[in-house]
């Protein structure tokens, strides 16, 4: 897939949204402080926290309730980000054909759900201009499918995963991001 913004630009994949109907608290403004940092200048925690904060700021600006941080979704997203860097592919499908649904099931998010809905945004970029949390969230907001997930009032929970490097090479100043969104009913 061709990245946006040139050779070193942000690469995005089409957001996957699944409906299945069988039979961070909002981060504080200070958490967004690292939003413009290049991956090499920030910790994984700072990158994740900035993305969480930025997504909730976007929702707040559109009058949409904030997403709630979920540790199971963070684990699912983290595993997928690492997998994409290792397999050198930017895709919603993981090795062995895993999907966002199979990954969130493995992470325990759907353990007692009778109905659920999940969605996923992925992206990768290098440097401050293309790999910072601000650059990734901005790219998602310019992509209709990714924007739809971020602004979806029906999605309540989310977790962010970050892996160093990107699917196109292991640039030390690059990062690959996954956001897994979900809603479940018991």
Short mmCIF file of C-alpha atoms in Angstrom, two decimals:
data_model
loop_
_atom_site.label_atom_id
_atom_site.label_comp_id
_atom_site.label_asym_id
_atom_site.label_seq_id
_atom_site.Cartn_x
_atom_site.Cartn_y
_atom_site.Cartn_z
CA UNK A 1 0.00 0.00 0.00
CA UNK A 2 1.29 3.48 -0.82
CA UNK A 3 1.71 5.82 2.12
CA UNK A 4 0.28 9.32 2.33
CA UNK A 5 2.70 12.21 2.19
CA UNK A 6 5.47 10.66 0.12
CA UNK A 7 8.01 7.92 0.68
CA UNK A 8 8.29 8.36 4.42
CA UNK A 9 4.67 9.37 4.85
CA UNK A 10 1.99 7.88 6.99
CA UNK A 11 0.71 4.55 5.78
CA UNK A 12 -2.88 3.65 6.59
CA UNK A 13 -5.13 0.71 5.97
CA UNK A 14 -8.88 0.83 5.52
CA UNK A 15 -10.64 0.61 8.88
CA UNK A 16 -12.45 -2.62 9.59
CA UNK A 17 -15.82 -2.39 11.29
CA UNK A 18 -17.66 -5.55 12.27
CA UNK A 19 -21.15 -6.02 13.69
CA UNK A 20 -21.85 -9.25 15.51
CA UNK A 21 -25.23 -9.94 17.07
CA UNK A 22 -25.34 -13.60 18.20
CA UNK A 23 -28.82 -15.11 19.40
CA UNK A 24 -9.10 6.01 29.66
CA UNK A 25 -11.59 7.55 31.17
CA UNK A 26 -10.89 10.64 29.11
CA UNK A 27 -7.22 11.48 29.28
CA UNK A 28 -6.32 14.87 30.75
CA UNK A 29 -5.01 17.68 28.60
CA UNK A 30 -1.47 17.16 29.99
CA UNK A 31 -1.40 13.66 28.47
CA UNK A 32 -1.47 15.22 25.00
CA UNK A 33 1.80 17.05 25.70
CA UNK A 34 3.79 14.48 23.70
CA UNK A 35 1.48 14.61 20.69
CA UNK A 36 4.10 16.13 18.39
CA UNK A 37 7.05 14.00 19.46
CA UNK A 38 8.85 11.82 16.96
CA UNK A 39 8.81 8.14 17.96
CA UNK A 40 12.52 8.18 18.88
CA UNK A 41 11.96 11.07 21.31
CA UNK A 42 9.13 9.40 23.26
CA UNK A 43 8.47 6.26 25.25
CA UNK A 44 5.84 3.78 24.09
CA UNK A 45 3.69 4.89 27.02
CA UNK A 46 3.96 8.55 25.94
CA UNK A 47 3.02 7.68 22.35
CA UNK A 48 0.02 5.56 23.45
CA UNK A 49 -1.16 8.14 26.00
CA UNK A 50 -0.92 10.96 23.47
CA UNK A 51 -2.99 9.02 20.91
CA UNK A 52 -5.61 8.22 23.57
CA UNK A 53 -5.78 11.88 24.57
CA UNK A 54 -5.94 13.16 20.99
CA UNK A 55 -8.74 10.77 20.03
CA UNK A 56 -10.81 11.89 22.99
CA UNK A 57 -10.10 15.55 22.22
CA UNK A 58 -11.41 15.01 18.69
CA UNK A 59 -14.53 13.34 20.06
CA UNK A 60 -15.04 16.14 22.58
CA UNK A 61 -14.70 18.75 19.81
CA UNK A 62 -17.51 16.94 17.96
CA UNK A 63 -19.76 16.68 21.03
CA UNK A 64 -19.22 12.92 21.35
CA UNK A 65 -18.64 11.23 24.73
CA UNK A 66 -15.05 10.13 25.36
CA UNK A 67 -13.88 6.59 24.80
CA UNK A 68 -12.96 4.56 27.88
CA UNK A 69 -9.52 2.97 28.07
CA UNK A 70 -9.66 -0.84 28.10
CA UNK A 71 -6.59 -2.93 28.98
CA UNK A 72 -7.76 -5.95 26.94
CA UNK A 73 -8.09 -3.78 23.83
CA UNK A 74 -4.65 -2.30 24.52
CA UNK A 75 -3.14 -5.80 24.66
CA UNK A 76 -4.88 -6.80 21.43
CA UNK A 77 -3.73 -3.60 19.68
CA UNK A 78 -0.16 -3.96 20.98
CA UNK A 79 0.17 -7.55 19.76
CA UNK A 80 -1.09 -6.51 16.33
CA UNK A 81 1.29 -3.54 16.02
CA UNK A 82 4.28 -5.77 16.86
CA UNK A 83 3.03 -8.42 14.44
CA UNK A 84 2.78 -5.92 11.59
CA UNK A 85 6.35 -4.69 12.12
CA UNK A 86 7.70 -8.26 12.33
CA UNK A 87 5.79 -9.51 9.28
CA UNK A 88 6.47 -6.28 7.35
CA UNK A 89 2.85 -5.80 6.42
CA UNK A 90 0.30 -3.12 7.24
CA UNK A 91 -2.94 -5.05 7.34
CA UNK A 92 -5.98 -5.74 9.47
CA UNK A 93 -5.19 -9.43 8.96
CA UNK A 94 -2.44 -10.89 11.12
CA UNK A 95 -0.34 -14.01 10.62
CA UNK A 96 -2.57 -17.03 10.26
CA UNK A 97 -5.44 -14.83 9.13
CA UNK A 98 -6.29 -13.30 12.52
CA UNK A 99 -8.78 -10.43 12.46
CA UNK A 100 -9.59 -7.69 14.92
CA UNK A 101 -12.35 -9.93 16.29
CA UNK A 102 -10.11 -12.95 16.83
CA UNK A 103 -7.46 -10.75 18.46
CA UNK A 104 -9.86 -9.06 20.90
CA UNK A 105 -11.32 -12.48 21.78
CA UNK A 106 -7.79 -13.76 22.56
CA UNK A 107 -7.14 -10.69 24.68
CA UNK A 108 -10.27 -11.41 26.77
CA UNK A 109 -12.32 -8.37 25.78
CA UNK A 110 -15.37 -10.39 24.72
CA UNK A 111 -15.24 -12.99 27.52
CA UNK A 112 -18.83 -12.50 28.72
CA UNK A 113 -20.35 -10.52 25.87
CA UNK A 114 -23.59 -11.70 24.29
CA UNK A 115 -23.35 -9.03 21.58
CA UNK A 116 -20.48 -6.84 20.52
CA UNK A 117 -19.08 -4.48 17.97
CA UNK A 118 -15.39 -3.89 17.23
CA UNK A 119 -13.40 -1.69 14.85
CA UNK A 120 -9.74 -1.03 14.19
CA UNK A 121 -7.54 1.78 12.87
CA UNK A 122 -3.92 1.12 11.90
CA UNK A 123 -1.14 3.36 10.67
CA UNK A 124 2.62 3.74 10.52
CA UNK A 125 4.96 6.65 10.05
CA UNK A 126 8.50 7.87 10.63
CA UNK A 127 9.87 11.03 12.19
CA UNK A 128 8.03 13.88 13.81
CA UNK A 129 6.19 14.91 10.64
CA UNK A 130 4.72 11.47 9.88
CA UNK A 131 5.23 9.25 12.95
CA UNK A 132 4.12 11.43 15.86
CA UNK A 133 0.77 10.77 17.54
CA UNK A 134 -0.51 14.07 16.10
CA UNK A 135 0.50 13.04 12.56
CA UNK A 136 -1.15 9.62 12.87
CA UNK A 137 -4.41 10.97 14.34
CA UNK A 138 -4.48 13.75 11.71
CA UNK A 139 -4.04 11.18 8.94
CA UNK A 140 -6.85 9.06 10.38
CA UNK A 141 -9.12 12.11 10.49
CA UNK A 142 -8.44 12.75 6.78
CA UNK A 143 -9.42 9.15 5.93
CA UNK A 144 -13.22 8.70 5.83
CA UNK A 145 -13.21 5.11 7.18
CA UNK A 146 -10.79 5.89 10.02
CA UNK A 147 -12.61 9.13 10.86
CA UNK A 148 -15.88 7.21 11.02
CA UNK A 149 -14.46 4.89 13.70
CA UNK A 150 -13.09 7.77 15.77
CA UNK A 151 -16.39 9.68 15.67
CA UNK A 152 -18.66 6.64 16.08
CA UNK A 153 -20.93 7.26 19.09
CA UNK A 154 -21.63 3.52 19.29
CA UNK A 155 -18.02 2.63 20.10
CA UNK A 156 -17.28 3.10 23.80
CA UNK A 157 -13.96 1.41 24.65
CA UNK A 158 -10.50 1.57 23.13
CA UNK A 159 -6.89 0.61 23.52
CA UNK A 160 -3.79 1.76 21.63
CA UNK A 161 -0.82 -0.39 20.66
CA UNK A 162 2.53 0.98 19.47
CA UNK A 163 5.50 -0.91 18.03
CA UNK A 164 8.87 0.57 17.15
CA UNK A 165 9.63 0.51 13.45
CA UNK A 166 7.23 0.17 10.60
CA UNK A 167 6.18 -2.52 8.15
CA UNK A 168 8.48 -1.08 5.48
CA UNK A 169 11.69 -1.26 7.50
CA UNK A 170 12.89 -1.01 11.05
CA UNK A 171 13.62 2.70 11.14
CA UNK A 172 14.47 3.59 14.74
CA UNK A 173 12.45 6.79 14.44
CA UNK A 174 9.28 5.10 13.17
CA UNK A 175 6.24 3.65 14.89
CA UNK A 176 3.32 1.45 13.93
CA UNK A 177 0.02 2.19 15.67
CA UNK A 178 -3.13 0.15 16.18
CA UNK A 179 -6.30 1.36 17.89
CA UNK A 180 -8.87 -1.29 18.73
CA UNK A 181 -12.34 0.07 19.48
CA UNK A 182 -15.21 -1.87 20.98
CA UNK A 183 -18.61 -2.02 22.60
CA UNK A 184 -20.00 -5.07 24.31
CA UNK A 185 -23.30 -5.99 25.85
CA UNK A 186 -23.64 -8.69 28.49
#
